[in-house]
Amino acid sequence: NAGVTQTPKFRILKIGQSMTLQCAQDMNHNYMYWYRQDPGMGLKLIYYSVGAGITDKGEVPNGYNVSRSTTEDFPLRLELAAPSQTSVYFCASTGWTGNEQFFGPGTRLTVL
Amino acid sequence: AQTVTQSQPEMSVQEAETVTLSCTYDTSESDYYLFWYKQPPSRQMILVIRQEAYKQQNATENRFSVNFQKAAKSFSLKISDSQLGDAAMYFCAYRPSSGGTSYGKLTFGQGTILTVHP
């Protein structure tokens, strides 16, 4: 199993540009999450999904959108990128028990 | 809302010595889970240890153990026989029980940077 994969690993955006961060998992997990980690800080939840077609906001959803058309994929869309969105983005997933969240390797995004 | 606090931004330890990282949390729930995650410079989030609140026995995983004090809402991580590979950022995290609308969401502390000196 590949676990949780994320692409790209690094990206530099200009202010106002848009992009989609890709996330996929091959563990047949129902729950998926997007977090952001600002320098020297903990992770904060942006959006989460409890299954295909079902998504909901986390702690810091402004400036982002998500969709969940399949169990495997959970892309995060940034519209009109701003410097405040410079961060490392992590995707994670877990099964019904929630005993362990499996994290992707992260995407480092810089908005200039 | 639940909060998780790690009051030690940085800690250091000599190789082969023992170090304890502190974590406190605030919740009105009686059933929940607590976690310690390790984040080395590679950025990968690695689960170190998990504690179920309904279990009185402290969790252990090899050189890693916790001191879980439910009444005090304290959850510290003890690393014994520290190794150079233990150097990383360590995060404490909280999750409500799997029932209800928690959906496995984690609340993280701010992290503690651990340096291991040879």
PDB file of C-alpha atoms in Angstrom:
ATOM      1  CA  ASN A   1       0.000   0.000   0.000  1.00  0.00           C
ATOM      2  CA  ALA A   2       1.195   3.508  -0.803  1.00  0.00           C
ATOM      3  CA  GLY A   3      -0.753   4.922   2.154  1.00  0.00           C
ATOM      4  CA  VAL A   4      -1.553   8.622   1.792  1.00  0.00           C
ATOM      5  CA  THR A   5       0.038  10.384  -1.156  1.00  0.00           C
ATOM      6  CA  GLN A   6       0.146  14.107  -1.879  1.00  0.00           C
ATOM      7  CA  THR A   7       1.170  16.098  -4.911  1.00  0.00           C
ATOM      8  CA  PRO A   8       2.986  18.353  -5.452  1.00  0.00           C
ATOM      9  CA  LYS A   9       5.682  18.332  -2.752  1.00  0.00           C
ATOM     10  CA  PHE A  10       6.553  21.986  -3.272  1.00  0.00           C
ATOM     11  CA  ARG A  11       4.867  24.880  -5.051  1.00  0.00           C
ATOM     12  CA  ILE A  12       5.341  28.615  -5.368  1.00  0.00           C
ATOM     13  CA  LEU A  13       2.291  30.677  -6.290  1.00  0.00           C
ATOM     14  CA  LYS A  14       1.832  34.314  -7.088  1.00  0.00           C
ATOM     15  CA  ILE A  15      -0.802  36.299  -5.232  1.00  0.00           C
ATOM     16  CA  GLY A  16      -4.184  35.757  -6.848  1.00  0.00           C
ATOM     17  CA  GLN A  17      -3.315  32.480  -8.550  1.00  0.00           C
ATOM     18  CA  SER A  18      -5.281  29.301  -7.897  1.00  0.00           C
ATOM     19  CA  MET A  19      -4.211  25.693  -7.528  1.00  0.00           C
ATOM     20  CA  THR A  20      -5.360  22.289  -6.387  1.00  0.00           C
ATOM     21  CA  LEU A  21      -3.452  20.161  -3.915  1.00  0.00           C
ATOM     22  CA  GLN A  22      -4.017  16.499  -4.618  1.00  0.00           C
ATOM     23  CA  CYS A  23      -4.473  13.825  -1.955  1.00  0.00           C
ATOM     24  CA  ALA A  24      -5.174  10.126  -2.375  1.00  0.00           C
ATOM     25  CA  GLN A  25      -5.280   7.129  -0.050  1.00  0.00           C
ATOM     26  CA  ASP A  26      -5.437   3.431  -0.867  1.00  0.00           C
ATOM     27  CA  MET A  27      -6.515   2.124   2.547  1.00  0.00           C
ATOM     28  CA  ASN A  28     -10.253   2.398   1.899  1.00  0.00           C
ATOM     29  CA  HIS A  29     -10.560   4.926   4.722  1.00  0.00           C
ATOM     30  CA  ASN A  30     -13.806   6.809   5.069  1.00  0.00           C
ATOM     31  CA  TYR A  31     -12.453   9.795   6.974  1.00  0.00           C
ATOM     32  CA  MET A  32     -10.068  12.221   5.315  1.00  0.00           C
ATOM     33  CA  TYR A  33      -8.650  15.547   6.500  1.00  0.00           C
ATOM     34  CA  TRP A  34      -6.713  18.566   5.365  1.00  0.00           C
ATOM     35  CA  TYR A  35      -4.475  20.385   7.856  1.00  0.00           C
ATOM     36  CA  ARG A  36      -2.161  23.326   7.539  1.00  0.00           C
ATOM     37  CA  GLN A  37       0.982  23.826   9.603  1.00  0.00           C
ATOM     38  CA  ASP A  38       2.398  27.303   9.881  1.00  0.00           C
ATOM     39  CA  PRO A  39       6.091  27.678  10.811  1.00  0.00           C
ATOM     40  CA  GLY A  40       6.808  26.532  14.359  1.00  0.00           C
ATOM     41  CA  MET A  41       3.160  25.749  15.027  1.00  0.00           C
ATOM     42  CA  GLY A  42       0.862  22.789  15.350  1.00  0.00           C
ATOM     43  CA  LEU A  43      -1.515  21.523  12.702  1.00  0.00           C
ATOM     44  CA  LYS A  44      -4.893  23.170  12.216  1.00  0.00           C
ATOM     45  CA  LEU A  45      -7.829  21.483  10.519  1.00  0.00           C
ATOM     46  CA  ILE A  46      -9.014  23.117   7.288  1.00  0.00           C
ATOM     47  CA  TYR A  47     -11.662  20.691   6.004  1.00  0.00           C
ATOM     48  CA  TYR A  48     -12.629  17.113   6.568  1.00  0.00           C
ATOM     49  CA  SER A  49     -14.755  14.448   4.917  1.00  0.00           C
ATOM     50  CA  VAL A  50     -16.580  11.467   6.390  1.00  0.00           C
ATOM     51  CA  GLY A  51     -17.195   9.772   3.059  1.00  0.00           C
ATOM     52  CA  ALA A  52     -17.672  10.321  -0.642  1.00  0.00           C
ATOM     53  CA  GLY A  53     -19.914  13.315  -1.240  1.00  0.00           C
ATOM     54  CA  ILE A  54     -19.739  14.568   2.356  1.00  0.00           C
ATOM     55  CA  THR A  55     -17.433  17.374   3.462  1.00  0.00           C
ATOM     56  CA  ASP A  56     -17.420  19.909   6.267  1.00  0.00           C
ATOM     57  CA  LYS A  57     -15.412  22.871   7.510  1.00  0.00           C
ATOM     58  CA  GLY A  58     -12.736  22.623  10.126  1.00  0.00           C
ATOM     59  CA  GLU A  59     -11.112  25.358  12.180  1.00  0.00           C
ATOM     60  CA  VAL A  60      -9.586  27.444   9.349  1.00  0.00           C
ATOM     61  CA  PRO A  61     -11.611  26.932   6.122  1.00  0.00           C
ATOM     62  CA  ASN A  62     -11.558  30.445   4.671  1.00  0.00           C
ATOM     63  CA  GLY A  63      -9.885  30.658   1.258  1.00  0.00           C
ATOM     64  CA  TYR A  64     -10.172  26.923   0.581  1.00  0.00           C
ATOM     65  CA  ASN A  65     -12.596  24.476  -0.971  1.00  0.00           C
ATOM     66  CA  VAL A  66     -12.724  20.695  -1.103  1.00  0.00           C
ATOM     67  CA  SER A  67     -14.599  17.942  -2.852  1.00  0.00           C
ATOM     68  CA  ARG A  68     -14.842  14.201  -2.297  1.00  0.00           C
ATOM     69  CA  SER A  69     -16.187  12.423  -5.351  1.00  0.00           C
ATOM     70  CA  THR A  70     -14.523   9.094  -4.517  1.00  0.00           C
ATOM     71  CA  THR A  71     -13.411   7.337  -1.342  1.00  0.00           C
ATOM     72  CA  GLU A  72      -9.784   7.543  -2.453  1.00  0.00           C
ATOM     73  CA  ASP A  73      -9.371  11.206  -3.419  1.00  0.00           C
ATOM     74  CA  PHE A  74      -9.748  14.422  -1.444  1.00  0.00           C
ATOM     75  CA  PRO A  75      -8.377  17.441  -3.334  1.00  0.00           C
ATOM     76  CA  LEU A  76      -7.969  20.864  -1.714  1.00  0.00           C
ATOM     77  CA  ARG A  77      -8.561  23.914  -3.868  1.00  0.00           C
ATOM     78  CA  LEU A  78      -7.003  27.315  -3.176  1.00  0.00           C
ATOM     79  CA  GLU A  79      -8.717  30.203  -4.913  1.00  0.00           C
ATOM     80  CA  LEU A  80      -7.052  33.618  -5.138  1.00  0.00           C
ATOM     81  CA  ALA A  81      -3.916  32.670  -3.214  1.00  0.00           C
ATOM     82  CA  ALA A  82      -2.765  35.083  -0.502  1.00  0.00           C
ATOM     83  CA  PRO A  83       0.548  35.317   1.421  1.00  0.00           C
ATOM     84  CA  SER A  84      -1.322  34.188   4.555  1.00  0.00           C
ATOM     85  CA  GLN A  85      -1.772  30.803   2.883  1.00  0.00           C
ATOM     86  CA  THR A  86       1.969  30.180   2.861  1.00  0.00           C
ATOM     87  CA  SER A  87       2.183  26.996   4.893  1.00  0.00           C
ATOM     88  CA  VAL A  88       2.780  23.266   4.822  1.00  0.00           C
ATOM     89  CA  TYR A  89      -0.363  21.326   3.984  1.00  0.00           C
ATOM     90  CA  PHE A  90      -0.977  17.813   5.213  1.00  0.00           C
ATOM     91  CA  CYS A  91      -3.621  15.373   4.117  1.00  0.00           C
ATOM     92  CA  ALA A  92      -4.564  12.528   6.457  1.00  0.00           C
ATOM     93  CA  SER A  93      -6.993   9.644   6.623  1.00  0.00           C
ATOM     94  CA  THR A  94      -8.345   7.192   9.143  1.00  0.00           C
ATOM     95  CA  GLY A  95     -10.716   4.270   9.292  1.00  0.00           C
ATOM     96  CA  TRP A  96     -13.892   3.889  11.332  1.00  0.00           C
ATOM     97  CA  THR A  97     -12.050   3.295  14.602  1.00  0.00           C
ATOM     98  CA  GLY A  98     -10.007   6.463  14.264  1.00  0.00           C
ATOM     99  CA  ASN A  99      -7.227   4.795  16.221  1.00  0.00           C
ATOM    100  CA  GLU A 100      -4.547   6.277  14.026  1.00  0.00           C
ATOM    101  CA  GLN A 101      -4.530   9.023  11.440  1.00  0.00           C
ATOM    102  CA  PHE A 102      -2.191   8.315   8.567  1.00  0.00           C
ATOM    103  CA  PHE A 103      -0.524  11.405   7.158  1.00  0.00           C
ATOM    104  CA  GLY A 104       0.781  12.215   3.729  1.00  0.00           C
ATOM    105  CA  PRO A 105       4.273  13.695   3.282  1.00  0.00           C
ATOM    106  CA  GLY A 106       2.971  17.258   3.054  1.00  0.00           C
ATOM    107  CA  THR A 107       3.038  20.022   0.449  1.00  0.00           C
ATOM    108  CA  ARG A 108       5.096  23.140   1.117  1.00  0.00           C
ATOM    109  CA  LEU A 109       3.298  26.092  -0.463  1.00  0.00           C
ATOM    110  CA  THR A 110       4.736  29.589  -0.749  1.00  0.00           C
ATOM    111  CA  VAL A 111       2.628  32.514  -1.946  1.00  0.00           C
ATOM    112  CA  LEU A 112       4.621  35.542  -3.085  1.00  0.00           C
TER     113      LEU A 112
ATOM    114  CA  ALA B   1     -13.992  23.588  22.312  1.00  0.00           C
ATOM    115  CA  GLN B   2     -11.095  21.385  23.176  1.00  0.00           C
ATOM    116  CA  THR B   3      -7.646  22.887  23.542  1.00  0.00           C
ATOM    117  CA  VAL B   4      -4.246  21.275  23.817  1.00  0.00           C
ATOM    118  CA  THR B   5      -1.303  23.123  25.339  1.00  0.00           C
ATOM    119  CA  GLN B   6       2.379  22.271  25.183  1.00  0.00           C
ATOM    120  CA  SER B   7       4.162  24.742  27.419  1.00  0.00           C
ATOM    121  CA  GLN B   8       7.715  23.772  26.433  1.00  0.00           C
ATOM    122  CA  PRO B   9       8.647  25.239  23.040  1.00  0.00           C
ATOM    123  CA  GLU B  10      12.066  23.555  23.207  1.00  0.00           C
ATOM    124  CA  MET B  11      13.713  20.820  25.233  1.00  0.00           C
ATOM    125  CA  SER B  12      17.137  19.235  25.081  1.00  0.00           C
ATOM    126  CA  VAL B  13      18.589  15.988  26.383  1.00  0.00           C
ATOM    127  CA  GLN B  14      21.883  14.174  26.353  1.00  0.00           C
ATOM    128  CA  GLU B  15      22.082  10.946  24.414  1.00  0.00           C
ATOM    129  CA  ALA B  16      21.127   7.934  26.609  1.00  0.00           C
ATOM    130  CA  GLU B  17      19.389  10.180  29.166  1.00  0.00           C
ATOM    131  CA  THR B  18      15.665  10.536  29.867  1.00  0.00           C
ATOM    132  CA  VAL B  19      13.480  13.482  28.961  1.00  0.00           C
ATOM    133  CA  THR B  20       9.825  14.285  29.647  1.00  0.00           C
ATOM    134  CA  LEU B  21       7.654  16.421  27.396  1.00  0.00           C
ATOM    135  CA  SER B  22       4.565  18.023  28.914  1.00  0.00           C
ATOM    136  CA  CYS B  23       1.043  18.369  27.560  1.00  0.00           C
ATOM    137  CA  THR B  24      -2.199  19.575  29.106  1.00  0.00           C
ATOM    138  CA  TYR B  25      -5.625  19.621  27.542  1.00  0.00           C
ATOM    139  CA  ASP B  26      -9.051  20.950  28.237  1.00  0.00           C
ATOM    140  CA  THR B  27     -12.223  19.015  27.524  1.00  0.00           C
ATOM    141  CA  SER B  28     -15.649  18.394  28.966  1.00  0.00           C
ATOM    142  CA  GLU B  29     -15.756  14.894  27.470  1.00  0.00           C
ATOM    143  CA  SER B  30     -15.230  11.800  29.613  1.00  0.00           C
ATOM    144  CA  ASP B  31     -14.190   9.496  26.787  1.00  0.00           C
ATOM    145  CA  TYR B  32     -11.439  10.513  24.396  1.00  0.00           C
ATOM    146  CA  TYR B  33      -8.046   9.606  22.994  1.00  0.00           C
ATOM    147  CA  LEU B  34      -4.671  11.269  23.337  1.00  0.00           C
ATOM    148  CA  PHE B  35      -1.721  10.926  21.006  1.00  0.00           C
ATOM    149  CA  TRP B  36       1.911  11.901  20.691  1.00  0.00           C
ATOM    150  CA  TYR B  37       3.187  12.454  17.152  1.00  0.00           C
ATOM    151  CA  LYS B  38       6.792  12.893  16.098  1.00  0.00           C
ATOM    152  CA  GLN B  39       7.736  15.150  13.190  1.00  0.00           C
ATOM    153  CA  PRO B  40      11.377  14.835  12.133  1.00  0.00           C
ATOM    154  CA  PRO B  41      12.979  17.286   9.673  1.00  0.00           C
ATOM    155  CA  SER B  42      11.530  15.202   6.840  1.00  0.00           C
ATOM    156  CA  ARG B  43       8.106  16.623   7.871  1.00  0.00           C
ATOM    157  CA  GLN B  44       6.517  13.186   8.021  1.00  0.00           C
ATOM    158  CA  MET B  45       4.035  12.851  10.908  1.00  0.00           C
ATOM    159  CA  ILE B  46       4.742   9.636  12.823  1.00  0.00           C
ATOM    160  CA  LEU B  47       2.493   8.264  15.562  1.00  0.00           C
ATOM    161  CA  VAL B  48       4.573   7.579  18.674  1.00  0.00           C
ATOM    162  CA  ILE B  49       1.986   6.468  21.210  1.00  0.00           C
ATOM    163  CA  ARG B  50      -1.758   6.459  21.877  1.00  0.00           C
ATOM    164  CA  GLN B  51      -3.726   6.520  25.140  1.00  0.00           C
ATOM    165  CA  GLU B  52      -7.415   5.768  25.603  1.00  0.00           C
ATOM    166  CA  ALA B  53      -8.894   7.886  28.387  1.00  0.00           C
ATOM    167  CA  TYR B  54     -10.951   5.009  29.799  1.00  0.00           C
ATOM    168  CA  LYS B  55      -7.792   2.999  30.424  1.00  0.00           C
ATOM    169  CA  GLN B  56      -6.074   3.760  33.707  1.00  0.00           C
ATOM    170  CA  GLN B  57      -2.896   2.000  32.665  1.00  0.00           C
ATOM    171  CA  ASN B  58      -0.320   4.253  31.053  1.00  0.00           C
ATOM    172  CA  ALA B  59       0.595   3.332  27.483  1.00  0.00           C
ATOM    173  CA  THR B  60       4.139   2.270  26.633  1.00  0.00           C
ATOM    174  CA  GLU B  61       5.914   1.649  23.337  1.00  0.00           C
ATOM    175  CA  ASN B  62       9.484   0.491  23.794  1.00  0.00           C
ATOM    176  CA  ARG B  63      11.457   3.540  25.042  1.00  0.00           C
ATOM    177  CA  PHE B  64       8.386   5.772  24.985  1.00  0.00           C
ATOM    178  CA  SER B  65       5.870   5.924  27.805  1.00  0.00           C
ATOM    179  CA  VAL B  66       3.217   8.337  28.979  1.00  0.00           C
ATOM    180  CA  ASN B  67       2.052   9.633  32.332  1.00  0.00           C
ATOM    181  CA  PHE B  68      -1.689  10.110  31.926  1.00  0.00           C
ATOM    182  CA  GLN B  69      -3.377  12.024  34.731  1.00  0.00           C
ATOM    183  CA  LYS B  70      -7.053  12.253  33.764  1.00  0.00           C
ATOM    184  CA  ALA B  71      -8.198  14.380  36.679  1.00  0.00           C
ATOM    185  CA  ALA B  72      -5.413  16.870  36.087  1.00  0.00           C
ATOM    186  CA  LYS B  73      -5.908  16.658  32.292  1.00  0.00           C
ATOM    187  CA  SER B  74      -2.210  16.054  31.849  1.00  0.00           C
ATOM    188  CA  PHE B  75      -0.522  13.763  29.325  1.00  0.00           C
ATOM    189  CA  SER B  76       3.280  13.787  29.384  1.00  0.00           C
ATOM    190  CA  LEU B  77       5.647  11.769  27.203  1.00  0.00           C
ATOM    191  CA  LYS B  78       8.758  10.196  28.648  1.00  0.00           C
ATOM    192  CA  ILE B  79      11.570   9.176  26.332  1.00  0.00           C
ATOM    193  CA  SER B  80      14.094   6.862  27.936  1.00  0.00           C
ATOM    194  CA  ASP B  81      17.617   6.133  26.668  1.00  0.00           C
ATOM    195  CA  SER B  82      17.353   9.034  24.215  1.00  0.00           C
ATOM    196  CA  GLN B  83      18.868   8.510  20.793  1.00  0.00           C
ATOM    197  CA  LEU B  84      20.025  10.974  18.163  1.00  0.00           C
ATOM    198  CA  GLY B  85      17.152   9.811  15.967  1.00  0.00           C
ATOM    199  CA  ASP B  86      14.666  11.034  18.568  1.00  0.00           C
ATOM    200  CA  ALA B  87      15.462  14.636  17.660  1.00  0.00           C
ATOM    201  CA  ALA B  88      12.279  16.071  16.194  1.00  0.00           C
ATOM    202  CA  MET B  89       9.239  18.225  16.855  1.00  0.00           C
ATOM    203  CA  TYR B  90       6.764  16.396  19.077  1.00  0.00           C
ATOM    204  CA  PHE B  91       3.054  17.128  19.023  1.00  0.00           C
ATOM    205  CA  CYS B  92       0.440  16.198  21.559  1.00  0.00           C
ATOM    206  CA  ALA B  93      -3.027  15.666  20.064  1.00  0.00           C
ATOM    207  CA  TYR B  94      -6.555  15.059  21.348  1.00  0.00           C
ATOM    208  CA  ARG B  95      -9.505  13.303  19.746  1.00  0.00           C
ATOM    209  CA  PRO B  96     -12.999  12.838  21.164  1.00  0.00           C
ATOM    210  CA  SER B  97     -14.344   9.293  21.262  1.00  0.00           C
ATOM    211  CA  SER B  98     -15.376   7.805  17.943  1.00  0.00           C
ATOM    212  CA  GLY B  99     -19.056   8.277  18.647  1.00  0.00           C
ATOM    213  CA  GLY B 100     -21.127  11.310  17.786  1.00  0.00           C
ATOM    214  CA  THR B 101     -19.886  13.930  15.349  1.00  0.00           C
ATOM    215  CA  SER B 102     -16.195  13.904  16.270  1.00  0.00           C
ATOM    216  CA  TYR B 103     -15.332  12.057  13.042  1.00  0.00           C
ATOM    217  CA  GLY B 104     -11.821  11.420  14.276  1.00  0.00           C
ATOM    218  CA  LYS B 105     -10.813  15.062  14.143  1.00  0.00           C
ATOM    219  CA  LEU B 106      -7.551  15.812  15.945  1.00  0.00           C
ATOM    220  CA  THR B 107      -6.722  18.940  17.925  1.00  0.00           C
ATOM    221  CA  PHE B 108      -2.981  19.533  18.130  1.00  0.00           C
ATOM    222  CA  GLY B 109      -0.772  21.362  20.585  1.00  0.00           C
ATOM    223  CA  GLN B 110       1.828  23.858  19.436  1.00  0.00           C
ATOM    224  CA  GLY B 111       4.668  21.361  19.514  1.00  0.00           C
ATOM    225  CA  THR B 112       7.945  20.906  21.394  1.00  0.00           C
ATOM    226  CA  ILE B 113      11.269  20.841  19.581  1.00  0.00           C
ATOM    227  CA  LEU B 114      13.494  18.142  21.084  1.00  0.00           C
ATOM    228  CA  THR B 115      17.257  18.365  20.590  1.00  0.00           C
ATOM    229  CA  VAL B 116      19.431  15.374  21.453  1.00  0.00           C
ATOM    230  CA  HIS B 117      23.089  16.107  22.242  1.00  0.00           C
ATOM    231  CA  PRO B 118      25.707  13.403  21.597  1.00  0.00           C
TER     232      PRO B 118
END
